[in-house]
């Protein structure tokens, strides 16, 4: 499996740390020091499906193909305004594709899970030659905007890749540990005349320090696994694209495997944590800025609610 196109799209509204300090007991200094985030793009008048379709269109243009050539669409999404139909079906209509579609919810690690699924489709379905993955997320609609420990962390956006058959995808490792108490949100469903239980309904709940520790431990294991299984060393990897959740998590992982700062590109300062969209958005930025060379080795690694985590290693063969 090879990546032949990347794309992304962001909401138009920029919200700086100073703007948050106007209505929250927080400061630019606290947020930058503890997270690395300076600003984020937040959905105001846009719809997530439109951002998703724009990211998809940009990836298709970069790949030089038409939507009608797609054989499958996978959308990674945690939450959006539609309970049903799936976001991938909505994207399909907006971009003018006709192929089968499915959504997955792998939380912030969704892009790695989607890549593994796509790779399996190429191996098991001879009729599939081109797959679109779109990660479209609006985590700013999950948090309580009076809770400074969660709302400052997130931003919205969409990232996409076009995949074709090839040998660039070298190794993948997925990890899931049932630990919902560290990071979860529960919402009330429609009532029925028969419901007699209490149903929690509230914003995202997060034990920040627990998530931090789980993230570092799982990411290190996953990264070690894909580097070893592909016959590489940490030094052989040119770029480590880590989930953009907290610059201190990225730095802790980087220090542990003793690699240079240049190998860990980041854009968390501009976008915050855009959930599963964060890695494809970063990949698109590097691709468009010509920071990836043909033959480069990339490791992607992400973690999120579940607790889920995953890493993969692939070669970059696009010019
Ligand atoms: N502004 C100012 N103070 C804040 C704050 C904010 N936005 N958020 C929390 N604080 C305060 C806390 O209330 C606490 O105050 P206290 O000592 O008076 O009780 C103090 O800062 C320290 O809080 P703590 O939670 O220990 O900080 P931390 O160093 O662990 O940083 C996170 C908090 C959330 C930034 C950090 O734990 C983290 O990033 N965890 C991972 C979260 C994550 O990645 N989630 C997404 C997963 S996909």
Short mmCIF file of N, CA and C in Angstrom, two decimals, residues 9-155:
data_model
loop_
_atom_site.label_atom_id
_atom_site.label_comp_id
_atom_site.label_asym_id
_atom_site.label_seq_id
_atom_site.Cartn_x
_atom_site.Cartn_y
_atom_site.Cartn_z
N UNK A 9 -8.13 20.30 5.77
CA UNK A 9 -9.00 21.49 5.80
C UNK A 9 -9.22 21.89 7.25
N UNK A 10 -9.27 23.21 7.46
CA UNK A 10 -9.41 23.74 8.82
C UNK A 10 -10.58 24.72 8.89
N UNK A 11 -11.22 24.81 10.06
CA UNK A 11 -12.24 25.85 10.22
C UNK A 11 -11.59 27.23 10.13
N UNK A 12 -12.41 28.25 9.86
CA UNK A 12 -11.84 29.58 9.62
C UNK A 12 -11.50 30.34 10.91
N UNK A 13 -12.15 29.99 12.01
CA UNK A 13 -11.95 30.77 13.25
C UNK A 13 -10.69 30.34 14.00
N UNK A 14 -9.79 31.30 14.24
CA UNK A 14 -8.59 31.05 15.06
C UNK A 14 -8.87 31.52 16.48
N UNK A 15 -8.66 30.63 17.45
CA UNK A 15 -8.87 31.01 18.86
C UNK A 15 -7.53 30.91 19.58
N UNK A 16 -7.02 32.06 20.02
CA UNK A 16 -5.72 32.07 20.70
C UNK A 16 -5.90 31.78 22.19
N UNK A 17 -4.78 31.49 22.85
CA UNK A 17 -4.83 31.27 24.30
C UNK A 17 -5.34 32.53 25.02
N UNK A 18 -4.93 33.68 24.51
CA UNK A 18 -5.38 34.95 25.14
C UNK A 18 -6.91 35.07 25.07
N UNK A 19 -7.49 34.63 23.96
CA UNK A 19 -8.95 34.69 23.83
C UNK A 19 -9.61 33.78 24.87
N UNK A 20 -8.99 32.64 25.17
CA UNK A 20 -9.55 31.73 26.19
C UNK A 20 -9.45 32.36 27.58
N UNK A 21 -8.33 33.07 27.80
CA UNK A 21 -8.12 33.69 29.12
C UNK A 21 -9.15 34.77 29.40
N UNK A 22 -9.87 35.23 28.37
CA UNK A 22 -10.94 36.23 28.58
C UNK A 22 -12.12 35.64 29.36
N UNK A 23 -12.35 34.34 29.21
CA UNK A 23 -13.51 33.77 29.92
C UNK A 23 -13.18 32.56 30.80
N UNK A 24 -11.86 32.20 30.86
CA UNK A 24 -11.44 31.06 31.67
C UNK A 24 -10.32 31.49 32.61
N UNK A 25 -10.22 30.83 33.76
CA UNK A 25 -9.10 31.11 34.66
C UNK A 25 -7.86 30.36 34.15
N UNK A 26 -7.25 30.91 33.09
CA UNK A 26 -6.07 30.28 32.49
C UNK A 26 -5.18 31.38 31.92
N UNK A 27 -4.05 30.98 31.34
CA UNK A 27 -3.15 31.99 30.75
C UNK A 27 -2.40 31.36 29.58
N UNK A 28 -1.93 32.23 28.69
CA UNK A 28 -1.11 31.77 27.57
C UNK A 28 0.11 31.03 28.11
N UNK A 29 0.69 31.56 29.17
CA UNK A 29 1.91 30.97 29.73
C UNK A 29 1.64 29.53 30.21
N UNK A 30 0.51 29.31 30.92
CA UNK A 30 0.19 27.96 31.42
C UNK A 30 -0.01 27.00 30.25
N UNK A 31 -0.81 27.42 29.29
CA UNK A 31 -1.16 26.50 28.19
C UNK A 31 0.07 26.16 27.35
N UNK A 32 0.89 27.18 27.05
CA UNK A 32 2.08 26.92 26.22
C UNK A 32 3.06 26.02 26.98
N UNK A 33 3.29 26.32 28.25
CA UNK A 33 4.27 25.53 29.01
C UNK A 33 3.82 24.09 29.20
N UNK A 34 2.52 23.89 29.49
CA UNK A 34 2.04 22.54 29.79
C UNK A 34 1.67 21.73 28.56
N UNK A 35 1.39 22.40 27.43
CA UNK A 35 0.89 21.65 26.27
C UNK A 35 1.60 21.97 24.96
N UNK A 36 2.18 23.15 24.83
CA UNK A 36 2.77 23.58 23.55
C UNK A 36 1.77 24.27 22.62
N UNK A 37 0.50 24.34 23.04
CA UNK A 37 -0.53 24.91 22.16
C UNK A 37 -0.57 26.44 22.30
N UNK A 38 -0.57 27.14 21.14
CA UNK A 38 -0.68 28.61 21.16
C UNK A 38 -2.05 29.06 20.66
N UNK A 39 -2.58 28.32 19.70
CA UNK A 39 -3.91 28.65 19.15
C UNK A 39 -4.50 27.38 18.55
N UNK A 40 -5.78 27.45 18.19
CA UNK A 40 -6.46 26.32 17.56
C UNK A 40 -7.51 26.89 16.61
N UNK A 41 -7.88 26.08 15.59
CA UNK A 41 -8.94 26.47 14.66
C UNK A 41 -10.21 25.77 15.15
N UNK A 42 -11.28 26.53 15.33
CA UNK A 42 -12.49 25.96 15.94
C UNK A 42 -13.71 26.18 15.04
N UNK A 43 -14.52 25.14 14.91
CA UNK A 43 -15.74 25.24 14.11
C UNK A 43 -16.68 26.30 14.69
N UNK A 44 -17.11 27.21 13.84
CA UNK A 44 -18.11 28.20 14.26
C UNK A 44 -19.32 28.09 13.33
N UNK A 45 -19.15 28.53 12.06
CA UNK A 45 -20.29 28.44 11.14
C UNK A 45 -20.14 27.31 10.13
N UNK A 46 -19.00 26.57 10.17
CA UNK A 46 -18.82 25.47 9.21
C UNK A 46 -19.52 24.21 9.67
N UNK A 47 -19.69 23.28 8.73
CA UNK A 47 -20.14 21.93 9.08
C UNK A 47 -18.96 21.00 8.87
N UNK A 48 -18.84 20.02 9.78
CA UNK A 48 -17.69 19.13 9.71
C UNK A 48 -17.63 18.37 8.39
N UNK A 49 -18.81 17.98 7.87
CA UNK A 49 -18.80 17.20 6.62
C UNK A 49 -18.24 18.01 5.45
N UNK A 50 -18.40 19.35 5.51
CA UNK A 50 -17.84 20.18 4.43
C UNK A 50 -16.31 20.25 4.55
N UNK A 51 -15.82 20.35 5.77
CA UNK A 51 -14.35 20.32 5.96
C UNK A 51 -13.81 18.98 5.49
N UNK A 52 -14.52 17.90 5.83
CA UNK A 52 -14.08 16.55 5.45
C UNK A 52 -14.02 16.42 3.93
N UNK A 53 -15.05 16.94 3.26
CA UNK A 53 -15.09 16.84 1.79
C UNK A 53 -13.98 17.68 1.17
N UNK A 54 -13.69 18.84 1.74
CA UNK A 54 -12.60 19.68 1.21
C UNK A 54 -11.25 18.97 1.38
N UNK A 55 -11.03 18.37 2.56
CA UNK A 55 -9.77 17.63 2.78
C UNK A 55 -9.66 16.48 1.77
N UNK A 56 -10.79 15.79 1.54
CA UNK A 56 -10.80 14.67 0.58
C UNK A 56 -10.51 15.17 -0.83
N UNK A 57 -11.17 16.26 -1.24
CA UNK A 57 -10.92 16.82 -2.58
C UNK A 57 -9.46 17.20 -2.75
N UNK A 58 -8.88 17.80 -1.71
CA UNK A 58 -7.47 18.21 -1.80
C UNK A 58 -6.55 16.98 -1.94
N UNK A 59 -6.89 15.90 -1.25
CA UNK A 59 -6.07 14.68 -1.35
C UNK A 59 -6.21 14.06 -2.74
N UNK A 60 -7.44 14.09 -3.28
CA UNK A 60 -7.66 13.54 -4.63
C UNK A 60 -6.89 14.34 -5.67
N UNK A 61 -6.92 15.68 -5.54
CA UNK A 61 -6.18 16.53 -6.48
C UNK A 61 -4.68 16.23 -6.38
N UNK A 62 -4.19 16.09 -5.15
CA UNK A 62 -2.76 15.80 -4.96
C UNK A 62 -2.39 14.45 -5.58
N UNK A 63 -3.32 13.49 -5.50
CA UNK A 63 -3.06 12.16 -6.08
C UNK A 63 -3.28 12.15 -7.59
N UNK A 64 -3.93 13.20 -8.09
CA UNK A 64 -4.19 13.28 -9.53
C UNK A 64 -5.26 12.31 -10.00
N UNK A 65 -6.24 12.03 -9.14
CA UNK A 65 -7.34 11.13 -9.55
C UNK A 65 -8.70 11.78 -9.28
N UNK A 66 -9.73 11.17 -9.89
CA UNK A 66 -11.10 11.66 -9.69
C UNK A 66 -11.78 10.83 -8.61
N UNK A 67 -12.78 11.40 -7.96
CA UNK A 67 -13.51 10.68 -6.90
C UNK A 67 -14.13 9.39 -7.46
N UNK A 68 -14.53 9.42 -8.75
CA UNK A 68 -15.17 8.24 -9.35
C UNK A 68 -14.20 7.04 -9.42
N UNK A 69 -12.91 7.29 -9.26
CA UNK A 69 -11.94 6.19 -9.31
C UNK A 69 -11.75 5.50 -7.96
N UNK A 70 -12.37 6.04 -6.91
CA UNK A 70 -12.19 5.44 -5.57
C UNK A 70 -12.95 4.12 -5.46
N UNK A 71 -12.34 3.16 -4.77
CA UNK A 71 -12.99 1.85 -4.57
C UNK A 71 -13.52 1.66 -3.14
N UNK A 72 -13.09 2.54 -2.22
CA UNK A 72 -13.56 2.43 -0.83
C UNK A 72 -13.23 3.74 -0.10
N UNK A 73 -14.11 4.13 0.81
CA UNK A 73 -13.84 5.30 1.67
C UNK A 73 -13.96 4.87 3.12
N UNK A 74 -12.93 5.19 3.91
CA UNK A 74 -12.99 4.96 5.36
C UNK A 74 -12.91 6.33 6.02
N UNK A 75 -13.87 6.61 6.90
CA UNK A 75 -13.82 7.87 7.65
C UNK A 75 -13.58 7.58 9.12
N UNK A 76 -12.58 8.21 9.68
CA UNK A 76 -12.33 8.11 11.12
C UNK A 76 -12.95 9.33 11.79
N UNK A 77 -13.85 9.07 12.73
CA UNK A 77 -14.58 10.17 13.39
C UNK A 77 -15.06 9.72 14.76
N UNK A 78 -14.94 10.59 15.75
CA UNK A 78 -15.44 10.27 17.08
C UNK A 78 -16.87 10.78 17.25
N UNK A 79 -17.12 12.03 16.83
CA UNK A 79 -18.45 12.58 17.02
C UNK A 79 -18.73 13.62 15.93
N UNK A 80 -19.98 13.68 15.50
CA UNK A 80 -20.40 14.74 14.58
C UNK A 80 -21.91 14.88 14.75
N UNK A 81 -22.51 15.81 14.01
CA UNK A 81 -23.93 16.10 14.25
C UNK A 81 -24.86 14.94 13.86
N UNK A 82 -24.41 14.12 12.93
CA UNK A 82 -25.24 12.99 12.51
C UNK A 82 -25.00 11.77 13.41
N UNK A 83 -26.06 11.20 13.96
CA UNK A 83 -25.94 9.86 14.56
C UNK A 83 -25.89 8.87 13.38
N UNK A 84 -26.75 9.08 12.41
CA UNK A 84 -26.75 8.30 11.20
C UNK A 84 -27.26 9.19 10.08
N UNK A 85 -26.84 9.10 8.83
CA UNK A 85 -25.94 8.08 8.31
C UNK A 85 -24.48 8.36 8.68
N UNK A 86 -23.61 7.48 8.19
CA UNK A 86 -22.20 7.62 8.51
C UNK A 86 -21.61 8.84 7.80
N UNK A 87 -20.60 9.41 8.41
CA UNK A 87 -19.90 10.56 7.81
C UNK A 87 -19.31 10.17 6.45
N UNK A 88 -18.82 8.93 6.33
CA UNK A 88 -18.19 8.51 5.06
C UNK A 88 -19.22 8.53 3.92
N UNK A 89 -20.48 8.16 4.21
CA UNK A 89 -21.52 8.20 3.17
C UNK A 89 -21.81 9.65 2.76
N UNK A 90 -21.79 10.54 3.74
CA UNK A 90 -22.04 11.95 3.42
C UNK A 90 -20.89 12.50 2.57
N UNK A 91 -19.68 12.15 2.94
CA UNK A 91 -18.49 12.60 2.17
C UNK A 91 -18.58 12.05 0.75
N UNK A 92 -18.95 10.79 0.63
CA UNK A 92 -19.04 10.15 -0.70
C UNK A 92 -19.90 10.99 -1.64
N UNK A 93 -21.08 11.39 -1.15
CA UNK A 93 -21.99 12.19 -1.97
C UNK A 93 -21.41 13.56 -2.30
N UNK A 94 -20.76 14.18 -1.31
CA UNK A 94 -20.24 15.53 -1.53
C UNK A 94 -19.11 15.55 -2.55
N UNK A 95 -18.28 14.51 -2.57
CA UNK A 95 -17.13 14.53 -3.50
C UNK A 95 -17.47 13.84 -4.82
N UNK A 96 -18.64 13.18 -4.91
CA UNK A 96 -19.06 12.54 -6.15
C UNK A 96 -18.43 11.17 -6.36
N UNK A 97 -18.21 10.43 -5.28
CA UNK A 97 -17.72 9.05 -5.40
C UNK A 97 -18.90 8.09 -5.39
N UNK A 98 -18.64 6.82 -5.74
CA UNK A 98 -19.75 5.85 -5.79
C UNK A 98 -19.44 4.56 -5.06
N UNK A 99 -18.29 4.52 -4.38
CA UNK A 99 -17.80 3.26 -3.79
C UNK A 99 -18.41 3.01 -2.41
N UNK A 100 -18.22 1.79 -1.86
CA UNK A 100 -18.66 1.52 -0.49
C UNK A 100 -17.90 2.39 0.53
N UNK A 101 -18.57 2.64 1.66
CA UNK A 101 -18.01 3.53 2.67
C UNK A 101 -18.25 2.95 4.06
N UNK A 102 -17.35 3.27 4.98
CA UNK A 102 -17.59 2.88 6.38
C UNK A 102 -16.91 3.88 7.31
N UNK A 103 -17.52 4.12 8.47
CA UNK A 103 -16.89 4.96 9.50
C UNK A 103 -16.26 4.06 10.56
N UNK A 104 -15.17 4.54 11.15
CA UNK A 104 -14.63 3.86 12.33
C UNK A 104 -14.45 4.89 13.44
N UNK A 105 -14.56 4.41 14.68
CA UNK A 105 -14.28 5.26 15.83
C UNK A 105 -13.15 4.63 16.62
N UNK A 106 -11.94 5.01 16.28
CA UNK A 106 -10.76 4.53 17.01
C UNK A 106 -10.19 5.67 17.83
N UNK A 107 -11.04 6.63 18.17
CA UNK A 107 -10.63 7.83 18.91
C UNK A 107 -9.43 8.47 18.21
N UNK A 108 -8.52 9.03 18.97
CA UNK A 108 -7.41 9.79 18.34
C UNK A 108 -6.46 8.89 17.56
N UNK A 109 -6.51 7.58 17.81
CA UNK A 109 -5.63 6.65 17.07
C UNK A 109 -6.29 6.17 15.78
N UNK A 110 -7.46 6.73 15.44
CA UNK A 110 -8.26 6.22 14.33
C UNK A 110 -7.54 6.15 12.99
N UNK A 111 -6.63 7.10 12.73
CA UNK A 111 -5.94 7.09 11.44
C UNK A 111 -5.07 5.84 11.28
N UNK A 112 -4.41 5.43 12.34
CA UNK A 112 -3.53 4.24 12.26
C UNK A 112 -4.40 2.99 12.04
N UNK A 113 -5.55 2.93 12.76
CA UNK A 113 -6.46 1.79 12.58
C UNK A 113 -7.02 1.78 11.16
N UNK A 114 -7.34 2.95 10.63
CA UNK A 114 -7.87 3.03 9.26
C UNK A 114 -6.82 2.59 8.24
N UNK A 115 -5.57 2.98 8.47
CA UNK A 115 -4.49 2.55 7.56
C UNK A 115 -4.36 1.03 7.56
N UNK A 116 -4.44 0.43 8.74
CA UNK A 116 -4.31 -1.03 8.83
C UNK A 116 -5.48 -1.71 8.13
N UNK A 117 -6.70 -1.15 8.29
CA UNK A 117 -7.87 -1.71 7.60
C UNK A 117 -7.70 -1.60 6.09
N UNK A 118 -7.24 -0.44 5.64
CA UNK A 118 -7.06 -0.23 4.19
C UNK A 118 -6.05 -1.24 3.65
N UNK A 119 -4.97 -1.44 4.39
CA UNK A 119 -3.94 -2.38 3.96
C UNK A 119 -4.52 -3.80 3.84
N UNK A 120 -5.38 -4.15 4.80
CA UNK A 120 -6.02 -5.48 4.76
C UNK A 120 -6.97 -5.59 3.57
N UNK A 121 -7.68 -4.49 3.25
CA UNK A 121 -8.58 -4.51 2.08
C UNK A 121 -7.78 -4.78 0.81
N UNK A 122 -6.63 -4.12 0.67
CA UNK A 122 -5.82 -4.34 -0.54
C UNK A 122 -5.42 -5.82 -0.64
N UNK A 123 -5.13 -6.42 0.54
CA UNK A 123 -4.68 -7.82 0.51
C UNK A 123 -5.82 -8.79 0.26
N UNK A 124 -7.03 -8.46 0.75
CA UNK A 124 -8.11 -9.45 0.71
C UNK A 124 -9.13 -9.22 -0.42
N UNK A 125 -9.12 -8.04 -1.03
CA UNK A 125 -10.16 -7.74 -2.04
C UNK A 125 -9.48 -7.31 -3.34
N UNK A 126 -9.47 -8.21 -4.31
CA UNK A 126 -8.73 -7.94 -5.55
C UNK A 126 -9.34 -6.78 -6.34
N UNK A 127 -10.64 -6.48 -6.09
CA UNK A 127 -11.29 -5.41 -6.86
C UNK A 127 -10.94 -4.02 -6.31
N UNK A 128 -10.26 -3.97 -5.16
CA UNK A 128 -9.95 -2.66 -4.57
C UNK A 128 -8.53 -2.22 -4.94
N UNK A 129 -8.44 -1.08 -5.62
CA UNK A 129 -7.13 -0.55 -6.03
C UNK A 129 -6.85 0.85 -5.47
N UNK A 130 -7.90 1.54 -5.03
CA UNK A 130 -7.71 2.93 -4.54
C UNK A 130 -8.65 3.16 -3.36
N UNK A 131 -8.08 3.64 -2.26
CA UNK A 131 -8.87 3.88 -1.04
C UNK A 131 -8.63 5.30 -0.55
N UNK A 132 -9.70 5.94 -0.09
CA UNK A 132 -9.59 7.26 0.54
C UNK A 132 -9.84 7.11 2.04
N UNK A 133 -8.92 7.63 2.83
CA UNK A 133 -9.18 7.74 4.28
C UNK A 133 -9.36 9.22 4.59
N UNK A 134 -10.44 9.54 5.28
CA UNK A 134 -10.66 10.91 5.76
C UNK A 134 -10.82 10.85 7.27
N UNK A 135 -10.04 11.65 7.98
CA UNK A 135 -10.20 11.77 9.43
C UNK A 135 -10.81 13.15 9.67
N UNK A 136 -12.02 13.18 10.18
CA UNK A 136 -12.74 14.45 10.35
C UNK A 136 -13.24 14.53 11.79
N UNK A 137 -12.84 15.59 12.49
CA UNK A 137 -13.10 15.61 13.93
C UNK A 137 -13.48 16.99 14.43
N UNK A 138 -14.42 17.00 15.38
CA UNK A 138 -14.77 18.26 16.06
C UNK A 138 -14.82 18.05 17.57
N UNK A 139 -13.65 17.75 18.16
CA UNK A 139 -13.63 17.49 19.61
C UNK A 139 -13.99 18.71 20.45
N UNK A 140 -13.99 19.91 19.84
CA UNK A 140 -14.37 21.10 20.63
C UNK A 140 -15.85 21.07 21.01
N UNK A 141 -16.63 20.17 20.35
CA UNK A 141 -18.05 20.03 20.70
C UNK A 141 -18.28 18.99 21.78
N UNK A 142 -17.19 18.41 22.30
CA UNK A 142 -17.33 17.38 23.33
C UNK A 142 -17.04 17.91 24.74
N UNK A 143 -16.30 19.02 24.80
CA UNK A 143 -15.82 19.49 26.10
C UNK A 143 -16.75 20.53 26.70
N UNK A 144 -16.64 20.69 28.03
CA UNK A 144 -17.32 21.78 28.73
C UNK A 144 -16.39 22.99 28.66
N UNK A 145 -16.87 24.08 28.07
CA UNK A 145 -16.00 25.26 27.85
C UNK A 145 -15.78 26.08 29.12
N UNK A 146 -16.24 25.55 30.26
CA UNK A 146 -15.88 26.16 31.54
C UNK A 146 -14.81 25.32 32.23
N UNK A 147 -14.48 24.16 31.69
CA UNK A 147 -13.47 23.28 32.32
C UNK A 147 -12.11 23.50 31.66
N UNK A 148 -11.26 24.25 32.36
CA UNK A 148 -9.98 24.66 31.75
C UNK A 148 -9.03 23.50 31.51
N UNK A 149 -9.21 22.38 32.26
CA UNK A 149 -8.28 21.25 32.09
C UNK A 149 -8.52 20.47 30.80
N UNK A 150 -9.69 20.65 30.16
CA UNK A 150 -9.93 19.95 28.89
C UNK A 150 -10.11 20.89 27.69
N UNK A 151 -10.88 21.96 27.84
CA UNK A 151 -11.27 22.72 26.64
C UNK A 151 -10.09 23.40 25.95
N UNK A 152 -9.02 23.71 26.69
CA UNK A 152 -7.89 24.41 26.06
C UNK A 152 -7.09 23.51 25.12
N UNK A 153 -7.35 22.19 25.21
CA UNK A 153 -6.48 21.24 24.51
C UNK A 153 -6.85 21.00 23.05
N UNK A 154 -8.12 21.26 22.68
CA UNK A 154 -8.62 20.71 21.41
C UNK A 154 -8.85 21.76 20.32
N UNK A 155 -8.82 21.26 19.08
CA UNK A 155 -9.16 22.05 17.90
C UNK A 155 -9.87 21.12 16.92
#
